[in-house]
Structures are given as structure tokens and as C-alpha cells.
Amino acid sequence: MAVSPTELLDIARTIALEAGELIARRRSEGVVVADTKSSSIDVVTFADRECEEFVKSRLAELRPEDGFYGEEGGDSTGTSGLTWIVDPIDGTVNYLYGIPQFAVSIAVVEGTPDPGTWKQLAGVVFNPMNDELYFASLGGGAFLTKAGMTSPLAVNQETLLAHTLLATGFAYSSELRAEQADVLTRILPAVRDIRRAGAASLDLCAVAAGQLDAYYERDTKPWDYAAGSLVLREAGGVVGGLDGAPEGREMLLATNTHLFSQIEKLLLS
Ligand code: IPD
Ligand code: CA
Ligand code: CA
Ligand code: CA
């Protein structure tokens, strides 16, 4: 590979900052729902589409030979062996309601958008509302830039399930939600408390930053976690599915090395 993870990270950071500025501007102009997707509560706004188009076109200028895989459908196969995985607005429901917890998520992997085989090279998650830019490159550590200051990230070393602040999220499908509610009835009494902030990429970065001890969710897609899971891993965390499976649609669990198997057991019980 001629290009280094650090060079790819620089490109991801530049584009995430530009894209974040775009969605913040569109937000202040007023959000318009363009359509619904898997169900009536799974909305897509014109800003989701515009932002994905913007990121895609910037990448086409800077990395024309790479593939692209975005939530809003703008996929293309490249010739370089690298693929960019993009969630133009992670946390669209927060975006719609003006809750300042949404982000642009941009990752680049060697291979295809498959967590079983990909090699994550760089990832950036940018929340334009509080100017928080989380980023990581393979082997380079994980960092947060806020108000011009950059600091390294490290996961908490909590060992007790009973003291675990655990985040989760819920799918847009009502059938899956009923199952997720069942699982919660087992989990909630076992942990310190539960959070549902509404943006998977930021949940992963919050675990990386020690603002949460753990995060799990079912039915997430590669664009939700491709960047955030690298940030988490580079901050010393562990990400995976259940029973040794890679993270994926069945389950994504992100925490530290002490808590992973304890939470896994609960999710499997
Ligand atoms: C959603 C958010 C949410 C999570 C859902 C995701 P979107 O992404 O990350 O927190 O619970 O599973 O689909 O649709 O806002 O990009
Ligand atoms: Ca998402
Ligand atoms: Ca999205
Ligand atoms: Ca969406």
C-alpha cells in the first residue's frame, strides 16, 4: 500500500470537518425529511443525502481509485483495494429534533465493508455541534480534538458489572425493539445504569473516552461503527460480537478487556 494510515486519516479529518460544517449549517436553516426507509420512524433528511454526496465527491477528487460505501446508497467499487465507509449523519433522529448529539462518521478500510475481513486503517467521528473530533489510525492511537486541544483517549478500566455505565441503541424495527426491550429487563438490574444517546458512532467514542464503560447494540451497520470501533480499539478497548464472532448485525459489544465476557454472558443468557 503506497499510502499510509496517517495520510488517509488526514484526508478523513479534512472531509469530516467540511461535512460537519455543512450539516450544522443545514440544521440551522431547518431540517426537511426527504423520505422514510425501513419503517415510518426510519427517516432520511435532505441533509443526510446532501452530506453523503458531498463526502463522496470530495473523496472522488482526493482518492479516485478507492471504493465507497455509504448509508444513503452511493456505493462504488474501486481499484485500489481500499474502501471508504461513511455515515453522513449518524443520529438522524437527534438531528431532526435539534438534539446536539449527531456526527459525520468516515472510515477507510483495506478490503470490503465486512468487519469479518476488513483491516481498519483510519477513522474519524465529528460532532459539529460541540466541535468534538474523534480520530484514530491503525497503530497510531486514538485522540480527541476539542477547542483546538488534542488529547489521547483511553478506555476506563472498570472491572465490576454492577458499576458499569452501559449505553445501547434500538433498531428501527418494532419486532426487534420488542426483543431488545426483553434483553434490557435482564441487563438493567445488573449494571449501574443505562444510556441511550442516539448515535452509535458517538457511543463508541464515548467508551473510548471513558465517558461510558460499555456499549452494545443489535442490528447496527458497518457505517455506524467502522470509524468508532477503530477509535475504541486504538483507545485500548475491545469490540466484537458474541461467541467469538466479529461485530456485526447480530451484535456489537464494545468495552474494556475486563467487562467484555461479563456483558457477553448477560447478552447470551
Ligand atoms: C442510528 C443511530 C442510533 C442507533 C441506530 C442507528 P442513523 O443511525 O446510530 O443510535 O441506535 O441503530 O441506525 O440512522 O441515525 O444514521
Ligand atoms: Ca448510523
Ligand atoms: Ca445515518
Ligand atoms: Ca439512517
Short mmCIF file of C-alpha atoms and ligand atoms in Angstrom, two decimals:
data_model
loop_
_atom_site.label_atom_id
_atom_site.label_comp_id
_atom_site.label_asym_id
_atom_site.label_seq_id
_atom_site.Cartn_x
_atom_site.Cartn_y
_atom_site.Cartn_z
CA MET A 1 0.00 0.00 0.00
CA ALA A 2 1.57 3.25 -1.15
CA VAL A 3 -0.48 5.47 1.13
CA SER A 4 -0.05 5.38 4.93
CA PRO A 5 -2.87 5.23 7.52
CA THR A 6 -1.78 8.68 8.72
CA GLU A 7 -2.20 10.19 5.26
CA LEU A 8 -5.64 8.58 4.98
CA LEU A 9 -6.51 9.93 8.44
CA ASP A 10 -5.60 13.46 7.33
CA ILE A 11 -7.97 13.16 4.37
CA ALA A 12 -10.76 11.76 6.58
CA ARG A 13 -10.29 14.57 9.09
CA THR A 14 -10.36 17.32 6.46
CA ILE A 15 -13.52 15.98 4.84
CA ALA A 16 -15.28 15.26 8.16
CA LEU A 17 -14.72 18.86 9.27
CA GLU A 18 -16.10 20.20 5.98
CA ALA A 19 -19.07 17.82 6.07
CA GLY A 20 -19.78 18.65 9.71
CA GLU A 21 -19.86 22.34 8.86
CA LEU A 22 -22.32 21.56 6.05
CA ILE A 23 -24.79 19.60 8.21
CA ALA A 24 -24.61 22.17 11.03
CA ARG A 25 -25.44 24.93 8.51
CA ARG A 26 -28.30 22.91 7.04
CA ARG A 27 -29.57 22.22 10.56
CA SER A 28 -29.73 25.95 11.33
CA GLU A 29 -31.65 26.53 8.08
CA GLY A 30 -34.28 23.95 9.07
CA VAL A 31 -34.38 20.18 8.62
CA VAL A 32 -36.60 18.66 5.95
CA VAL A 33 -37.45 14.96 5.90
CA ALA A 34 -36.94 13.58 2.40
CA ASP A 35 -38.27 10.06 2.87
CA THR A 36 -38.62 7.10 5.21
CA LYS A 37 -36.64 3.88 4.77
CA SER A 38 -37.22 0.58 6.62
CA SER A 39 -40.20 1.91 8.62
CA SER A 40 -42.09 5.16 9.23
CA ILE A 41 -39.72 6.13 12.07
CA ASP A 42 -36.58 5.46 9.99
CA VAL A 43 -36.28 8.88 8.38
CA VAL A 44 -33.78 10.32 5.95
CA THR A 45 -33.44 14.10 5.57
CA PHE A 46 -32.23 16.03 2.55
CA ALA A 47 -29.13 16.86 4.61
CA ASP A 48 -28.26 13.13 5.01
CA ARG A 49 -28.27 12.78 1.23
CA GLU A 50 -26.51 16.03 0.51
CA CYS A 51 -23.79 15.28 3.05
CA GLU A 52 -23.15 11.81 1.64
CA GLU A 53 -22.94 13.25 -1.90
CA PHE A 54 -20.52 15.89 -0.63
CA VAL A 55 -18.23 13.37 1.11
CA LYS A 56 -18.35 11.10 -1.91
CA SER A 57 -17.40 13.87 -4.32
CA ARG A 58 -14.53 15.09 -2.09
CA LEU A 59 -13.20 11.53 -1.91
CA ALA A 60 -13.53 11.18 -5.68
CA GLU A 61 -11.27 14.25 -6.02
CA LEU A 62 -8.68 13.14 -3.46
CA ARG A 63 -8.81 9.31 -3.72
CA PRO A 64 -10.36 8.49 -7.13
CA GLU A 65 -9.24 4.86 -7.09
CA ASP A 66 -10.83 3.89 -3.76
CA GLY A 67 -14.24 2.29 -3.25
CA PHE A 68 -17.11 3.97 -1.39
CA TYR A 69 -19.82 2.55 0.85
CA GLY A 70 -22.31 4.99 2.36
CA GLU A 71 -25.57 4.65 4.25
CA GLU A 72 -27.58 6.59 1.71
CA GLY A 73 -26.69 4.25 -1.09
CA GLY A 74 -23.87 5.86 -3.03
CA ASP A 75 -21.73 2.72 -3.32
CA SER A 76 -18.94 2.27 -5.81
CA THR A 77 -16.17 -0.28 -6.18
CA GLY A 78 -12.65 0.98 -6.52
CA THR A 79 -9.44 -0.46 -7.91
CA SER A 80 -7.02 0.39 -5.06
CA GLY A 81 -8.25 -2.23 -2.55
CA LEU A 82 -9.32 0.50 -0.11
CA THR A 83 -12.95 1.31 0.74
CA TRP A 84 -14.32 4.40 2.48
CA ILE A 85 -17.27 3.70 4.77
CA VAL A 86 -19.42 6.74 5.52
CA ASP A 87 -22.36 7.61 7.71
CA PRO A 88 -23.14 11.17 6.60
CA ILE A 89 -25.29 11.88 9.66
CA ASP A 90 -25.17 9.33 12.44
CA GLY A 91 -28.02 10.23 14.78
CA THR A 92 -30.54 11.46 12.23
CA VAL A 93 -33.39 11.44 14.77
CA ASN A 94 -31.36 13.70 17.08
CA TYR A 95 -30.60 15.88 14.05
CA LEU A 96 -34.31 16.14 13.27
CA TYR A 97 -35.15 17.22 16.81
CA GLY A 98 -32.17 19.53 17.26
CA ILE A 99 -30.50 17.39 19.93
CA PRO A 100 -26.78 18.16 19.55
CA GLN A 101 -25.72 14.50 19.51
CA PHE A 102 -25.04 13.59 15.89
CA ALA A 103 -21.91 13.12 13.86
CA VAL A 104 -20.29 12.57 10.49
CA SER A 105 -18.51 9.21 10.54
CA ILE A 106 -15.79 8.44 7.98
CA ALA A 107 -13.60 5.33 7.96
CA VAL A 108 -11.26 3.76 5.46
CA VAL A 109 -10.53 0.06 5.40
CA GLU A 110 -8.39 -2.28 3.38
CA GLY A 111 -10.83 -4.72 1.82
CA THR A 112 -14.60 -4.56 1.67
CA PRO A 113 -17.12 -3.24 4.24
CA ASP A 114 -17.09 -6.53 6.14
CA PRO A 115 -15.97 -6.49 9.78
CA GLY A 116 -15.01 -10.19 9.45
CA THR A 117 -12.25 -9.46 6.97
CA TRP A 118 -11.56 -5.74 6.78
CA LYS A 119 -8.42 -4.07 8.09
CA GLN A 120 -9.41 -0.71 9.56
CA LEU A 121 -6.82 1.91 8.65
CA ALA A 122 -8.28 5.21 9.80
CA GLY A 123 -11.49 6.56 11.28
CA VAL A 124 -12.96 9.93 12.20
CA VAL A 125 -16.16 10.81 14.04
CA PHE A 126 -17.01 14.52 14.14
CA ASN A 127 -19.80 16.11 16.15
CA PRO A 128 -20.07 19.66 14.73
CA MET A 129 -22.42 20.87 17.47
CA ASN A 130 -19.85 20.63 20.24
CA ASP A 131 -16.81 20.70 17.94
CA GLU A 132 -15.58 17.26 19.04
CA LEU A 133 -13.40 15.44 16.54
CA TYR A 134 -12.52 11.86 17.48
CA PHE A 135 -9.94 10.13 15.33
CA ALA A 136 -7.65 7.13 15.12
CA SER A 137 -5.33 5.42 12.69
CA LEU A 138 -4.15 1.84 12.82
CA GLY A 139 -1.38 1.57 15.42
CA GLY A 140 -1.38 5.35 15.92
CA GLY A 141 -3.62 5.66 18.98
CA ALA A 142 -6.95 7.42 19.43
CA PHE A 143 -7.43 11.13 20.08
CA LEU A 144 -10.00 13.85 20.62
CA THR A 145 -9.56 17.38 19.31
CA LYS A 146 -11.81 19.92 21.00
CA ALA A 147 -11.41 23.69 21.14
CA GLY A 148 -8.02 23.41 19.44
CA MET A 149 -6.63 20.98 22.04
CA THR A 150 -5.81 17.37 21.16
CA SER A 151 -5.68 14.71 23.86
CA PRO A 152 -5.21 10.93 23.77
CA LEU A 153 -8.14 8.65 24.58
CA ALA A 154 -8.12 5.61 26.86
CA VAL A 155 -11.00 3.36 27.92
CA ASN A 156 -11.98 3.02 31.58
CA GLN A 157 -10.59 0.07 33.49
CA GLU A 158 -13.80 -0.70 35.38
CA THR A 159 -14.00 -4.38 36.33
CA LEU A 160 -17.37 -4.64 38.06
CA LEU A 161 -20.52 -5.22 36.06
CA ALA A 162 -22.53 -3.65 38.87
CA HIS A 163 -20.57 -0.41 38.40
CA THR A 164 -20.82 -0.36 34.62
CA LEU A 165 -22.42 2.60 32.86
CA LEU A 166 -23.72 0.90 29.74
CA ALA A 167 -25.08 2.50 26.58
CA THR A 168 -27.24 0.88 23.97
CA GLY A 169 -29.39 1.74 20.99
CA PHE A 170 -32.54 0.40 19.40
CA ALA A 171 -33.32 -0.69 15.85
CA TYR A 172 -35.98 0.99 13.73
CA SER A 173 -37.98 -2.28 13.51
CA SER A 174 -40.74 -2.77 16.12
CA GLU A 175 -40.22 -6.59 16.20
CA LEU A 176 -36.54 -6.16 17.01
CA ARG A 177 -37.36 -3.48 19.57
CA ALA A 178 -39.64 -5.86 21.46
CA GLU A 179 -36.70 -8.33 21.71
CA GLN A 180 -34.32 -5.52 22.67
CA ALA A 181 -36.69 -4.47 25.45
CA ASP A 182 -36.68 -8.08 26.75
CA VAL A 183 -32.89 -8.13 26.85
CA LEU A 184 -32.90 -4.82 28.73
CA THR A 185 -35.01 -6.27 31.53
CA ARG A 186 -32.11 -8.64 32.31
CA ILE A 187 -29.40 -6.06 31.87
CA LEU A 188 -30.77 -3.02 33.67
CA PRO A 189 -30.84 -4.58 37.16
CA ALA A 190 -27.25 -5.84 36.71
CA VAL A 191 -25.48 -2.57 35.87
CA ARG A 192 -25.00 0.94 37.27
CA ASP A 193 -27.35 2.46 34.68
CA ILE A 194 -28.25 2.57 31.01
CA ARG A 195 -27.84 5.40 28.48
CA ARG A 196 -29.42 5.77 25.01
CA ALA A 197 -27.88 8.82 23.40
CA GLY A 198 -28.91 8.14 19.78
CA ALA A 199 -25.72 7.97 17.71
CA ALA A 200 -23.79 4.70 17.57
CA SER A 201 -20.53 6.27 16.38
CA LEU A 202 -20.55 8.72 19.31
CA ASP A 203 -21.44 5.93 21.76
CA LEU A 204 -18.30 4.08 20.65
CA CYS A 205 -16.20 7.24 21.01
CA ALA A 206 -17.70 7.86 24.47
CA VAL A 207 -16.49 4.40 25.56
CA ALA A 208 -13.08 5.23 24.05
CA ALA A 209 -13.04 8.49 26.05
CA GLY A 210 -14.06 6.85 29.33
CA GLN A 211 -17.44 8.62 29.45
CA LEU A 212 -19.13 5.23 29.33
CA ASP A 213 -17.86 1.82 30.40
CA ALA A 214 -19.53 -0.13 27.61
CA TYR A 215 -21.92 -0.02 24.66
CA TYR A 216 -23.84 -2.76 22.90
CA GLU A 217 -26.37 -2.79 20.11
CA ARG A 218 -28.00 -5.22 17.71
CA ASP A 219 -28.70 -4.50 14.05
CA THR A 220 -26.06 -1.83 13.53
CA LYS A 221 -24.48 -1.49 10.07
CA PRO A 222 -20.83 -1.03 9.03
CA TRP A 223 -21.27 2.73 8.54
CA ASP A 224 -22.45 3.06 12.16
CA TYR A 225 -19.27 1.56 13.63
CA ALA A 226 -16.45 1.41 11.03
CA ALA A 227 -14.83 4.61 12.36
CA GLY A 228 -15.92 4.47 16.02
CA SER A 229 -14.78 0.89 16.56
CA LEU A 230 -11.25 1.77 15.38
CA VAL A 231 -11.23 4.75 17.76
CA LEU A 232 -12.30 2.39 20.54
CA ARG A 233 -9.71 -0.28 19.70
CA GLU A 234 -6.94 2.29 19.48
CA ALA A 235 -8.05 3.58 22.90
CA GLY A 236 -7.37 0.10 24.33
CA GLY A 237 -10.93 -1.23 24.11
CA VAL A 238 -12.35 -4.46 22.73
CA VAL A 239 -15.07 -4.68 20.10
CA GLY A 240 -16.75 -7.84 18.88
CA GLY A 241 -19.88 -9.88 18.52
CA LEU A 242 -20.95 -12.82 20.68
CA ASP A 243 -19.22 -16.22 20.91
CA GLY A 244 -16.09 -15.06 19.11
CA ALA A 245 -17.95 -13.62 16.12
CA PRO A 246 -16.81 -10.28 14.75
CA GLU A 247 -19.03 -7.28 15.46
CA GLY A 248 -21.95 -7.13 13.06
CA ARG A 249 -25.68 -7.09 12.62
CA GLU A 250 -26.23 -9.81 15.24
CA MET A 251 -24.38 -7.89 17.95
CA LEU A 252 -21.79 -5.23 18.54
CA LEU A 253 -20.30 -5.08 22.02
CA ALA A 254 -17.64 -2.52 22.88
CA THR A 255 -15.97 -2.20 26.26
CA ASN A 256 -12.71 -2.92 28.09
CA THR A 257 -10.97 -6.30 28.45
CA HIS A 258 -12.38 -6.91 31.97
CA LEU A 259 -16.05 -6.39 31.17
CA PHE A 260 -16.37 -7.93 27.72
CA SER A 261 -17.10 -11.53 28.76
CA GLN A 262 -19.29 -10.45 31.70
CA ILE A 263 -21.57 -8.42 29.43
CA GLU A 264 -21.38 -11.10 26.73
CA LYS A 265 -22.70 -13.66 29.23
CA LEU A 266 -25.62 -11.40 30.11
CA LEU A 267 -26.47 -10.85 26.46
CA LEU A 268 -26.34 -14.59 25.79
CA SER A 269 -28.42 -15.58 28.86
C1 IPD B 1 -28.71 5.14 14.03
C2 IPD B 1 -28.05 5.67 15.27
C3 IPD B 1 -28.72 5.10 16.50
C4 IPD B 1 -28.69 3.60 16.51
C5 IPD B 1 -29.31 3.05 15.24
C6 IPD B 1 -28.62 3.65 14.01
P1 IPD B 1 -28.73 6.75 11.89
O1 IPD B 1 -28.08 5.63 12.86
O2 IPD B 1 -26.68 5.36 15.30
O3 IPD B 1 -28.06 5.50 17.69
O4 IPD B 1 -29.40 3.13 17.62
O5 IPD B 1 -29.11 1.66 15.26
O6 IPD B 1 -29.23 3.16 12.86
O7 IPD B 1 -29.87 6.11 11.17
O8 IPD B 1 -29.12 7.91 12.73
O9 IPD B 1 -27.58 7.02 10.97
CA CA B 2 -25.96 5.50 11.72
CA CA B 3 -27.04 7.99 9.09
CA CA B 4 -30.36 6.31 9.00
#
